XYZ file of C-alpha atoms in Angstrom:
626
model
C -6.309 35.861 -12.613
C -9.000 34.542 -10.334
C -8.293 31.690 -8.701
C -11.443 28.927 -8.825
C -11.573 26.632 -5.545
C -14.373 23.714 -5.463
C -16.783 23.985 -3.257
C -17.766 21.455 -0.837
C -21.495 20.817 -3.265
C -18.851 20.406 -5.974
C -16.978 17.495 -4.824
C -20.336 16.095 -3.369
C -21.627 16.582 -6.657
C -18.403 14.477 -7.914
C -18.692 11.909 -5.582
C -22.420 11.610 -6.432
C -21.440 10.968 -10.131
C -18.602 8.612 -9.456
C -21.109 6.348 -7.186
C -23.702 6.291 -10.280
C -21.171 5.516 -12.614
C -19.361 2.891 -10.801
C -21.870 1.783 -8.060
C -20.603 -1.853 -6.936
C -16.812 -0.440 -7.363
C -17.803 2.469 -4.427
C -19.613 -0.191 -2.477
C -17.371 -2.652 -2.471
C -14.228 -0.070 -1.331
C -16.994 1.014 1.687
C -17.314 -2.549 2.782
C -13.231 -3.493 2.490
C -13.019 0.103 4.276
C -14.782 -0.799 7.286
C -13.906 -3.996 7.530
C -10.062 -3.929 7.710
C -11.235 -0.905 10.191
C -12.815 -3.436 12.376
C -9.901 -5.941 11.609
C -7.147 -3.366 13.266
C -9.192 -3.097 16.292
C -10.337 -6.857 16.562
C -6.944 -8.550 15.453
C -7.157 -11.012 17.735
C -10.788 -12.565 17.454
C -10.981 -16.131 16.844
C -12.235 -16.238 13.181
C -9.670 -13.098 11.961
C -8.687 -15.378 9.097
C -12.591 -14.947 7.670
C -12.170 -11.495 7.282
C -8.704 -11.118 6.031
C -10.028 -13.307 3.236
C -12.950 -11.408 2.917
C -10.913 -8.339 2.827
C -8.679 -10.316 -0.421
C -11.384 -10.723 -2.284
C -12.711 -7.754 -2.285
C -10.168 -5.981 -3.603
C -10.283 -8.167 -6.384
C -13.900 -8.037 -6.764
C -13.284 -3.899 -7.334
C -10.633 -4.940 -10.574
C -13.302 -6.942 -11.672
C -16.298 -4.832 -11.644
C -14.178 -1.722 -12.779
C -13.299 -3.993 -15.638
C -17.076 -4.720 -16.272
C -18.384 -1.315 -16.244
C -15.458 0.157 -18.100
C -16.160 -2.662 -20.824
C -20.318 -1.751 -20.712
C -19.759 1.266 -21.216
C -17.539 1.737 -24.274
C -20.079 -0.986 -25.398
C -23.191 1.034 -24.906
C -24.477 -1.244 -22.139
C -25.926 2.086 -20.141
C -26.231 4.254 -23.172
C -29.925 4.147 -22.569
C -30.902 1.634 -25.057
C -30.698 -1.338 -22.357
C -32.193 -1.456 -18.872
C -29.289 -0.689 -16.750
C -30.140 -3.743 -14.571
C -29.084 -6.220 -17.199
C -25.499 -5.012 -16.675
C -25.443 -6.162 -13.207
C -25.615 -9.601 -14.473
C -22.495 -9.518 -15.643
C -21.694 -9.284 -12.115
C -23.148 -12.398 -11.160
C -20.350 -14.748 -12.765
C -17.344 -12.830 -10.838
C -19.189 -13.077 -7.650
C -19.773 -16.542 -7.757
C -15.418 -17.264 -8.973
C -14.866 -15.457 -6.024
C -17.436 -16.938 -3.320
C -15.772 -20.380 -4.718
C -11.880 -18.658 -4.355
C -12.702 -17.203 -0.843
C -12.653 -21.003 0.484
C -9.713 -22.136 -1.402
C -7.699 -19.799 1.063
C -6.472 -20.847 4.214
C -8.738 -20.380 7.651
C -6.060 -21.208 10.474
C -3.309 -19.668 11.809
C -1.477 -22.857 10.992
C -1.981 -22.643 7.559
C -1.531 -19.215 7.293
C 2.638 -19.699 8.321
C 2.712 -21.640 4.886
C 0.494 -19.208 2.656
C 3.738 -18.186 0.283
C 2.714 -19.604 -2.679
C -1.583 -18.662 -2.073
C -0.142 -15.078 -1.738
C 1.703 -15.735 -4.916
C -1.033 -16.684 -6.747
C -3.624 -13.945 -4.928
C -0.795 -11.225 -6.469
C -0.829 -13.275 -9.945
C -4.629 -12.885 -10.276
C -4.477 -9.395 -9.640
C -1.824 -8.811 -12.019
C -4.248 -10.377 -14.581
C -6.815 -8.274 -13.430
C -5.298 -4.815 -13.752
C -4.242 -5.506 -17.230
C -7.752 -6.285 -18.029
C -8.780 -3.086 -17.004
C -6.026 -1.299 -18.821
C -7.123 -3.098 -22.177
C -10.832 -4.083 -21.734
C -12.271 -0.936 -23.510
C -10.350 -1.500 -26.676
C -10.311 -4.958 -27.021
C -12.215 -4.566 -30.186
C -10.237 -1.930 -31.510
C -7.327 -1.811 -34.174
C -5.833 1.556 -33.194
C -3.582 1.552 -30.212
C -3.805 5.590 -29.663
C -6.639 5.008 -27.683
C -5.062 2.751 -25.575
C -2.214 4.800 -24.822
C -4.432 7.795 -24.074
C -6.633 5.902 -21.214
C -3.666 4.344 -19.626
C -2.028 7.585 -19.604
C -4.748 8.743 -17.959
C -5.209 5.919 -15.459
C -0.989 6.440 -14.485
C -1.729 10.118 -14.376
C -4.848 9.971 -11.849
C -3.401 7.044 -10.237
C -0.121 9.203 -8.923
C -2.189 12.364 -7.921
C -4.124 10.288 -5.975
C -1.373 9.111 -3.924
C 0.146 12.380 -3.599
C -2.981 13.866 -2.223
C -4.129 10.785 -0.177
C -0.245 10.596 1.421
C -0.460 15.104 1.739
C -3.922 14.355 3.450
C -2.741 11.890 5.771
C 0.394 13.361 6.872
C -1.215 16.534 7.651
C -4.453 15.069 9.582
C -2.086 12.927 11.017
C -0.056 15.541 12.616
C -3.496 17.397 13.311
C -4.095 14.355 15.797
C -0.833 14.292 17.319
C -0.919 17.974 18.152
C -4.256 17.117 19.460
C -2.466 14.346 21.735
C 0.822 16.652 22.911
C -0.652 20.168 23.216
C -4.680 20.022 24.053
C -3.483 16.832 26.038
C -6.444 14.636 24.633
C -5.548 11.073 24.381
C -5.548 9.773 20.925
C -5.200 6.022 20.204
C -2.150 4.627 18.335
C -4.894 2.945 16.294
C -6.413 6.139 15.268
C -3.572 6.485 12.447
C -4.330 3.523 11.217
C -7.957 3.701 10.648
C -7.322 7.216 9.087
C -4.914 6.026 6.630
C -7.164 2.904 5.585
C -10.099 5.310 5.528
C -7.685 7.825 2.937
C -6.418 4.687 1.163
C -9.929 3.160 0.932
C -12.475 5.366 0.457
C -10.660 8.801 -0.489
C -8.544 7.910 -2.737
C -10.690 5.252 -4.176
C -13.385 7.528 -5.339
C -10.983 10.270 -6.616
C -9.514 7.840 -8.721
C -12.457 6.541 -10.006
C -13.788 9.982 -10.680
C -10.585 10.520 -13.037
C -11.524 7.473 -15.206
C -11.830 8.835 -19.047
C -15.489 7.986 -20.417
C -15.238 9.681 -23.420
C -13.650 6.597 -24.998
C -13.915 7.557 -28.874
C -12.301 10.881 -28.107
C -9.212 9.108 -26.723
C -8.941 7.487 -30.412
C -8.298 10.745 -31.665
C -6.801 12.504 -28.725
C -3.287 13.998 -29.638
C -2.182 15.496 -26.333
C 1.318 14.447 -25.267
C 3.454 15.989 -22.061
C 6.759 17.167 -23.098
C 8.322 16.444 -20.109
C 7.315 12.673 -21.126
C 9.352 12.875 -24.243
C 11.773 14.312 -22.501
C 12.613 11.605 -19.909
C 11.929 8.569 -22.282
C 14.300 10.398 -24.868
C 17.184 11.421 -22.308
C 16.833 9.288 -19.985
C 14.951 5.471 -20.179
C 16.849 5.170 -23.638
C 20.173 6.694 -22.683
C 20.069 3.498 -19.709
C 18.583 1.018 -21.917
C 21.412 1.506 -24.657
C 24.305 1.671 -21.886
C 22.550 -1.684 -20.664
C 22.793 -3.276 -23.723
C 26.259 -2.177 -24.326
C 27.555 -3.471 -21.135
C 25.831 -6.670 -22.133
C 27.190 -6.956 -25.226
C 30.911 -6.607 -23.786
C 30.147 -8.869 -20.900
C 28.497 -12.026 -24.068
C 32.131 -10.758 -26.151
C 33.584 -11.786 -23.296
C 32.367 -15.390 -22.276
C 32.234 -15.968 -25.803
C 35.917 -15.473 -26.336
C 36.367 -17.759 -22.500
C 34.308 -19.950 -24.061
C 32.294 -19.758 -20.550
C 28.606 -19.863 -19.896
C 26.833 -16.821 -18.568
C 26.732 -15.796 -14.856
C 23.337 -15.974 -13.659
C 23.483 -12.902 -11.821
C 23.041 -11.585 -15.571
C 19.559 -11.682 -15.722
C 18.557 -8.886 -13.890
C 20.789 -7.117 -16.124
C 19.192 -8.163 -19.349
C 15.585 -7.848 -17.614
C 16.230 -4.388 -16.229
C 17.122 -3.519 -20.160
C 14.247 -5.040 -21.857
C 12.301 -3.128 -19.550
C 13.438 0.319 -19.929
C 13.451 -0.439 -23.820
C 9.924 -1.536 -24.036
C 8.833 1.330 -21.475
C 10.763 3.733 -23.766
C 8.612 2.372 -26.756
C 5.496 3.072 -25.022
C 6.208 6.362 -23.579
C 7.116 7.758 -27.131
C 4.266 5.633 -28.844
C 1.796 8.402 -29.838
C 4.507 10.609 -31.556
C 5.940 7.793 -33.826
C 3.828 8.873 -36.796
C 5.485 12.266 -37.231
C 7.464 13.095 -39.724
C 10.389 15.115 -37.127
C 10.033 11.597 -35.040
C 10.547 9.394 -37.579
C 13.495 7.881 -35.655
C 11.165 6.170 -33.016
C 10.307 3.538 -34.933
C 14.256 3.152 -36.603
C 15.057 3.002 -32.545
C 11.982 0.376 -31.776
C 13.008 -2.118 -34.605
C 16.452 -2.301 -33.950
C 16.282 -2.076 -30.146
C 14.114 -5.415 -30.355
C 16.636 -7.112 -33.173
C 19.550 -6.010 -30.827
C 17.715 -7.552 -28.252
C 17.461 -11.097 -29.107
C 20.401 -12.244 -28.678
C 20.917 -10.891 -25.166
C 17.442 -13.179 -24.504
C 19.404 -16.236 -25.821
C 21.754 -15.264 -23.357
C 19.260 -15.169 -20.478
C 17.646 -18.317 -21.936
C 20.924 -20.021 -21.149
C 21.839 -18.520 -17.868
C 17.769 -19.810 -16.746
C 18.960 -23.824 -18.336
C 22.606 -23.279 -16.222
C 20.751 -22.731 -13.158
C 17.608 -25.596 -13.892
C 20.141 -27.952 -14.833
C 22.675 -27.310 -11.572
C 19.590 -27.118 -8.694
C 15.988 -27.635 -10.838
C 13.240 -25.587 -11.508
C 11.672 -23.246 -8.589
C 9.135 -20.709 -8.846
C 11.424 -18.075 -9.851
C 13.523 -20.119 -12.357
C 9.951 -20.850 -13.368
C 8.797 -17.293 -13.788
C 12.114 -16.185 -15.283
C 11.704 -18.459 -18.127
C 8.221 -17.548 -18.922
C 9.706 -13.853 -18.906
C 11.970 -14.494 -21.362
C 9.769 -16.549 -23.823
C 7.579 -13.331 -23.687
C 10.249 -11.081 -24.327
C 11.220 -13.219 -27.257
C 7.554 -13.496 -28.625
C 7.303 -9.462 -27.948
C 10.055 -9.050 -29.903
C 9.529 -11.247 -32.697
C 5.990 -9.428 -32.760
C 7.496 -5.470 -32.801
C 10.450 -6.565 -35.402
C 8.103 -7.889 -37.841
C 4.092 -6.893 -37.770
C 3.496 -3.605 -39.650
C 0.796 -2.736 -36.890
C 2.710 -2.913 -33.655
C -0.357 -2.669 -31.348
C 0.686 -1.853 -28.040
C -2.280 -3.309 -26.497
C -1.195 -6.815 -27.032
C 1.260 -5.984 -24.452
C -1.002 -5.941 -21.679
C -3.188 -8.539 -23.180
C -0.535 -11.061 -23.424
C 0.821 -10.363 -19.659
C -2.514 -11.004 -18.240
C -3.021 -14.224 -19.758
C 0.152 -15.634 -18.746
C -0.245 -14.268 -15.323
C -3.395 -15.844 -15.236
C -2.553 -19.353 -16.926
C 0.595 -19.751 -14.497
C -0.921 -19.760 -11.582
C -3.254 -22.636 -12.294
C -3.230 -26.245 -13.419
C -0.555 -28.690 -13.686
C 1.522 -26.540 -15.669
C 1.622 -23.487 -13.060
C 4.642 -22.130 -11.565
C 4.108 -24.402 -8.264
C 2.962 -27.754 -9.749
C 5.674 -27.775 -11.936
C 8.599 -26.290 -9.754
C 6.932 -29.025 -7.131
C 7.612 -31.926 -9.219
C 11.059 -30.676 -10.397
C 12.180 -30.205 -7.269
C 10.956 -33.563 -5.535
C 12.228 -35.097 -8.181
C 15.583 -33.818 -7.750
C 15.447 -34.727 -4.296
C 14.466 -38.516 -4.336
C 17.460 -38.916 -7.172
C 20.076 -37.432 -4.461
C 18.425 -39.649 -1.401
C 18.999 -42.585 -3.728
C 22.131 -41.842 -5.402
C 23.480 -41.784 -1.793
C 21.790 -44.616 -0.442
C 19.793 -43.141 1.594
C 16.612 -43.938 0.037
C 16.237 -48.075 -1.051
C 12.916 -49.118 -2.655
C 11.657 -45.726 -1.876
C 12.228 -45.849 1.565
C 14.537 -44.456 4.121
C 17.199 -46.802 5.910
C 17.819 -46.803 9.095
C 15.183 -44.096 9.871
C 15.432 -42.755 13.444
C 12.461 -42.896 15.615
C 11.074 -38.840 16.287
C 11.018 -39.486 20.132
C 14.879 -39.989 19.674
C 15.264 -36.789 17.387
C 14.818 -34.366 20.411
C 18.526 -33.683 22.104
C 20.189 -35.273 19.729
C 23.942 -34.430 19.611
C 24.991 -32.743 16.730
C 27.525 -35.517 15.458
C 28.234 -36.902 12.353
C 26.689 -40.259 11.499
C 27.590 -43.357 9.464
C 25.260 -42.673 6.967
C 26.305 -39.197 6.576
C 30.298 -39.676 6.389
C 30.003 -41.324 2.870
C 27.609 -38.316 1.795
C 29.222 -34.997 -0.001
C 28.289 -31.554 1.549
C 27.349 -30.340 -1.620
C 24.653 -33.316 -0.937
C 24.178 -32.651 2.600
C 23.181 -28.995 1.392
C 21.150 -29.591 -1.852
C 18.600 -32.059 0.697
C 18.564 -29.660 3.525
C 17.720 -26.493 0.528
C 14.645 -28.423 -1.010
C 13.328 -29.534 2.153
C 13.578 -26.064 3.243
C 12.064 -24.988 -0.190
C 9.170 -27.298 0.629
C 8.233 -26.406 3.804
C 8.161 -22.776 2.323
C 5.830 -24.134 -0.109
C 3.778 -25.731 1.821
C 4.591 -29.508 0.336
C 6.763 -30.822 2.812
C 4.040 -33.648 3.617
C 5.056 -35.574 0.409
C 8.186 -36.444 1.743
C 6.179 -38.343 4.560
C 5.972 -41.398 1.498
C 9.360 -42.141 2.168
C 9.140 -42.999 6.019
C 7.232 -45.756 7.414
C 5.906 -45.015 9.865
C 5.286 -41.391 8.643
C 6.565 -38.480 10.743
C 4.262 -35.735 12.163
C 4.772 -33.132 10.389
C 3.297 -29.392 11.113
C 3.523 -26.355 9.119
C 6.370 -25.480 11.114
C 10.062 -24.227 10.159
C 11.644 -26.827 11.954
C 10.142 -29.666 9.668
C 13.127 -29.473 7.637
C 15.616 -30.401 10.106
C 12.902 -32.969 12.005
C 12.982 -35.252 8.809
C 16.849 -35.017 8.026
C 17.280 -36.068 11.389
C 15.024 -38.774 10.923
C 17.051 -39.601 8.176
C 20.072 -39.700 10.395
C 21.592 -36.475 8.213
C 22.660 -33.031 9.623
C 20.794 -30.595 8.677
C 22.329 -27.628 6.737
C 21.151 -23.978 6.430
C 20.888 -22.997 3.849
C 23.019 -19.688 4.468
C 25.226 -21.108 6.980
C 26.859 -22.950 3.547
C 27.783 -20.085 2.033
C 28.987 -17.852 4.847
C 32.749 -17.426 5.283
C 34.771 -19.445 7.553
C 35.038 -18.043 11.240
C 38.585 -17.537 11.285
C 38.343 -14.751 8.567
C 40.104 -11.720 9.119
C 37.276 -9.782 7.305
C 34.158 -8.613 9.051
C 31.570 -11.325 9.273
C 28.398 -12.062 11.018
C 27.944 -14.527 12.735
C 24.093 -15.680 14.146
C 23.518 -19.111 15.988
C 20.003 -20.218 17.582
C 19.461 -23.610 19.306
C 17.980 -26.934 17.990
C 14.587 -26.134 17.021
C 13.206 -29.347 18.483
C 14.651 -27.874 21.549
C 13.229 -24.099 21.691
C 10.455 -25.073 24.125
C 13.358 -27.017 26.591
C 13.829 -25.580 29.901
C 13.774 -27.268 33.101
C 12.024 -24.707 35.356
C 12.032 -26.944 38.725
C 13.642 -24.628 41.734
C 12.753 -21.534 39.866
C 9.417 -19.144 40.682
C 10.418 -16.006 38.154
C 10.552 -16.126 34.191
C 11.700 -13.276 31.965
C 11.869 -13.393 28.090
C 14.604 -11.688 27.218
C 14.997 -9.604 23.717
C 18.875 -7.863 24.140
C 20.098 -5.484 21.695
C 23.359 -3.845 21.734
C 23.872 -0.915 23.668
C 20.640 -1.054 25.086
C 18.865 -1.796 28.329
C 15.650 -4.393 28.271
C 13.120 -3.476 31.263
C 10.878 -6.433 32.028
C 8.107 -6.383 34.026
C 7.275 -9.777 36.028
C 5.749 -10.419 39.069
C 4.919 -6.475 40.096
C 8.699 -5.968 40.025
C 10.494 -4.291 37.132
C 13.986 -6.235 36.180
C 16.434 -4.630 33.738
C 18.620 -6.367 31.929
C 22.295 -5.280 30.297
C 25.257 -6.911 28.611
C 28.600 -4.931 28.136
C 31.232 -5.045 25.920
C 32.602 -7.814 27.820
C 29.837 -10.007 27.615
C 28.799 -9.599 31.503
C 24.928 -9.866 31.906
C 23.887 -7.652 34.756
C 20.465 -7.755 36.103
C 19.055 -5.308 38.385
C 15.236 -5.520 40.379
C 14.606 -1.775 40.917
C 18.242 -0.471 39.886
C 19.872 -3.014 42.726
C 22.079 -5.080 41.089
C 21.060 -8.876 41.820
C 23.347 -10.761 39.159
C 26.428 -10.351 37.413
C 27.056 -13.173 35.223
C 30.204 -14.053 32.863
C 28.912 -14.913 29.752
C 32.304 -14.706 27.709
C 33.421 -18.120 28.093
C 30.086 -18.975 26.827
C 29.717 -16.723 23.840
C 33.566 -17.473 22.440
C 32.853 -21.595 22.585
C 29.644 -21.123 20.738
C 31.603 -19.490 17.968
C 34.780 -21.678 18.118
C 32.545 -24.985 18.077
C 30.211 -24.367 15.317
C 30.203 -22.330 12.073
C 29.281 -18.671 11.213
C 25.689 -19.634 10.991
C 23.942 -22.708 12.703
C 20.904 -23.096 13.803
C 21.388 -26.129 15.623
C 23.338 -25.501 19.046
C 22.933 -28.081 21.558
C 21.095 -27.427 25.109
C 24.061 -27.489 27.032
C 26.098 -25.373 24.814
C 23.584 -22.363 25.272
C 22.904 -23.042 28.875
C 24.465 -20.931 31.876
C 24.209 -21.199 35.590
C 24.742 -18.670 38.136
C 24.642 -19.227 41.955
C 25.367 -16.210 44.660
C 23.784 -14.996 48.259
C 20.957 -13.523 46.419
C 19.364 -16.329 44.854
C 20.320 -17.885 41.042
C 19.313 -18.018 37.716
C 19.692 -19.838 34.656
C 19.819 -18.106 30.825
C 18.949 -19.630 28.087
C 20.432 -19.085 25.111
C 17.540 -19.290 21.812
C 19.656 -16.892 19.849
C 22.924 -14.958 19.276
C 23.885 -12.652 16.825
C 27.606 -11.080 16.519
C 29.785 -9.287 14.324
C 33.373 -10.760 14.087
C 36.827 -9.299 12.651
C 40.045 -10.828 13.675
C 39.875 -12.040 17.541
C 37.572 -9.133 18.323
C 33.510 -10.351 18.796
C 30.721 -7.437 19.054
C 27.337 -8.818 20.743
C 24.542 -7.459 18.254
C 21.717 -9.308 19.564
C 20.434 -11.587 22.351
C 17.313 -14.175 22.423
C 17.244 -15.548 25.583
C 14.740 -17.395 28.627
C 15.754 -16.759 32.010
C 14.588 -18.441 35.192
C 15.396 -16.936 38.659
C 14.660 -17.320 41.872
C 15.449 -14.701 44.673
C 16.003 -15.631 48.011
């Protein structure tokens, strides 16, 4: 047998025919190419934000235009009978949504620290936008073989593309680096990186385009089918799904007969076996109509009737958790998941067509239509969760015609010693915790700025991680981490972390009169930190006994004791706080060869018994050498 290898004219040739077919898609992958290209080497240019956004909407502009040409052509837009130029009008409307969405995005680094929920939604239109192109060619169509056929098509081309784009890279890759070590030619880090977005962007972009199936009425009567396909969803997805489902149905026997509500930690469970159910469906879709397969649809119907109770189980584990702490975005998604696998399954159990294409169809309109408008994920876990908080603040008279008592001043916020106040002695920590969560959850969110209508005057408020414990202060409240609450006490016998950082009011605190040398220090365990200030090279070390040693050019010029230190941090405060005062994270050290002062920013240890391991070390040290 002879084997056939392309020539280089052949995947020219290739190339040249996946450009005609899907011009804009090619041009678009060039220009997101280049320009993260020019991003890695220019990451610190004033207006980076511009092109990262640039670069965002890009890649959705190539979803959108595949999904255009992909629709014109199982439509016979470029069949011949109309001027191929008309089609690019259809690209005029997504060009102008996302010219109008590239300045909804944040510009500033500032706003960029709060872009959760904008990256949320980015990943929620994209969602939407792969499903369209999965279903845009037989939207019209009543058959769902088709469907099936393409997609399987798509997955297939999708997964040798990464194969050969991560074989490619890993060998020209290694090309470079023996390039570097043997011919001694210097090759920049960088160079890695612009090869793999070069693979990623361009490579693999046009071999996956040139995979696309065009012969669209073909796939409707297409009636190939891997065996190896059958094989897994057979043996495999449903063997999982079913022991799923019958670990489920032991675990609702259970709380029924305890009369207890349902862990919530039971979603995943009931998620993870919808999924592999529904994926098993698909897989084995295109043999259902055989007589010798016959079972497929007995397993189908029942798998979806055995399924609905375990979603009225998940729909109350979702109201246990909304009713204990409120709705959030994932509370918020989590429901929506489960209304869909209810409507799915309602759908499968009773229509006599069973179209699988209303699958993707129905996913990309609800990943659409959450993301937006008052009813989105954020509006509404927003207003849930503000809610939630003004009915604690006032329930514990903290809040009185909708505004703070006794609100503290910010200039008296800084330093302040971490003490219990009046105000917070009649408070529960269940309280304390619940206000310190959704102000944390805000800040995340970028909506910490509507708490500002409860403080006259209002505070000043950045998009900064400390704004959580800058109001509760100004509320005259402790503020509680969120982990710290649920970390176990520090006179456990069991293993425990432990991680403490100071005041974040206070991180930029250090009085550096009498002092002409800085280092910023970044310890971990078991390892040496070199730091190079001044022309000198200082290394730093901490051993097992918590003595810091520094050296200037291997002579020792400090030893410092830093037990004492380390053991009263972890006696005075709990496993996790983020709020050590100045003093307690301060050290001084005085000998013939100068002093120094560390300062603490952050500790991390491991604890069992009496017996403390240093992990890590954040730390500002001032020195001067006589």
């Amino acid at each position: 047998m002879k084997l056939k290898l392309h020539s280089i004219d052949y995947l020219a040739k290739r190339a040249s025919e996946t450009f005609q077919r899907f011009p804009s898609v090619v041009l678009i992958a060039i220009v997101g190419t280049l320009t993260s290209i020019y991003l890695v080497h220019n990451e610190k240019i004033h207006n980076i934000y511009y092109f990262i956004n640039f670069v965002l909407c890009l890649i959705m502009a190539v979803f959108s235009t595949l999904s255009i040409y992909i629709f014109s052509e199982k439509n016979d837009i470029l069949s011949g009978n109309i001027d191929k130029k008309k089609q690019y009008l259809l690209h005029i409307p997504v060009f102008i949504i996302l010219t109008f969405y590239y300045f909804t995005l944040p510009f500033t680094e500032e706003q960029y620290r709060a872009i959760t929920p904008e990256l949320m939604r980015y990943a929620q239109y994209n969602i939407s936008l792969v499903m369209i192109v999965m279903f845009i060619a037989f939207i019209n169509k009543k058959k769902s073989l088709g469907i099936w056929n393409f997609n399987y098509k798509l997955a297939e081309r999708f997964s040798f593309a990464g194969i050969y784009s991560f074989t490619l890279f890993t060998g020209l890759s290694a090309a470079l680096f023996s390039i570097d070590k043997l011919l001694e030619i210097s090759i920049p880090e960088k160079s890695y990186l612009d090869l793999w977005i070069f693979i990623v962007g361009i490579f693999t972009s046009i071999f996956f385009l040139a995979g696309i199936p065009k012969d669209y009425e073909k796939l409707e009567e297409e009636t190939f089918y891997p065996p190896y396909l059958k094989f897994f969803s057979q043996f495999v997805l449903i063997s999982i799904s079913l022991i799923y489902m019958f670990i489920l149905y032991l675990y609702g026997l259970k709380i029924a007969m305890a009369w207890e509500l349902p862990n919530g930690r039971v979603s995943a469970l009931i998620l993870g076996c919808a999924s592999l159910g529904i994926f098993s469906f698909i897989s084995l879709y295109p043999l259902q109509e055989k007589d010798e397969n016959a079972w497929i649809k007995v397993f189908t119907k029942y798998f979806y009737i055995l399924l609905l109770p375990l979603i009225g189980m998940l729909f109350i584990a979702i109201n246990r958790r909304v009713s204990d702490y409120g709705i959030t975005e994932p509370r918020y998604f989590l429901s929506i998941i489960a209304f869909w696998l209810f409507g799915i399954s309602i759908y499968f159990i009773f229509s006599k067509i069973k179209d699988i294409k209303y699958i993707p169809i129905s996913l990309a309109f609800i990943s659409f239509f959450t993301a937006i408008g008052p009813w989105s994920a954020y509006n509404v876990s927003f207003n849930s969760q503000f809610s939630r908080l003004e009915r604690i603040l006032i329930k514990d008279k903290i809040l009185e015609n909708g505004k703070v008592v006794n609100q503290k001043s910010e200039k008296n916020i800084i330093n302040t010693k971490i003490e219990k106040s009046n105000q917070e002695k009649n408070i529960e920590n269940d309280d304390l915790y619940e206000i310190s969560s959704i102000l944390s959850y805000l800040n995340t969110y970028n909506k910490i700025n509507e708490v500002n209508k409860f403080f006259d005057p209002p505070l000043k408020l950045t998009l900064h991680y400390s704004n959580p414990q800058t109001i509760m202060e100004a509320m005259n409240l402790r503020y509680v981490h969120p982990i710290r609450y649920f970390e176990p006490s520090v006179n456990s016998n069991k293993q425990i972390s432990l991680h403490y950082s100071i005041k974040y009011q206070n991180m930029n605190y250090l009085d550096i009169s009498g002092y002409d040398i800085f280092l910023k220090n970044n310890y971990y365990s078991k390892n040496s930190q070199e730091i190079k200030a001044k022309d000198k090279i200082f290394k730093i070390y901490i051993d097992d006994k918590f003595k810091l040693t520094l050296k200037e050019n291997d002579v020792v010029i400090f030893e410092v004791e830093c037990n004492d230190l380390f053991r009263k941090i972890v006696k005075k405060y709990k496993s996790n706080d983020y709020s050590l005062d100045t003093e307690d994270a301060l050290i001084e050290f005085e000998n013939k060869k100068g002093k120094i002062k560390i300062f603490f920013t952050s500790l991390s240890f491991t604890k069992k018994g009496s017996n403390l391991t240093l992990n890590n070390v954040q730390s500002d040290i001032l020195m001067k050498i006589n």
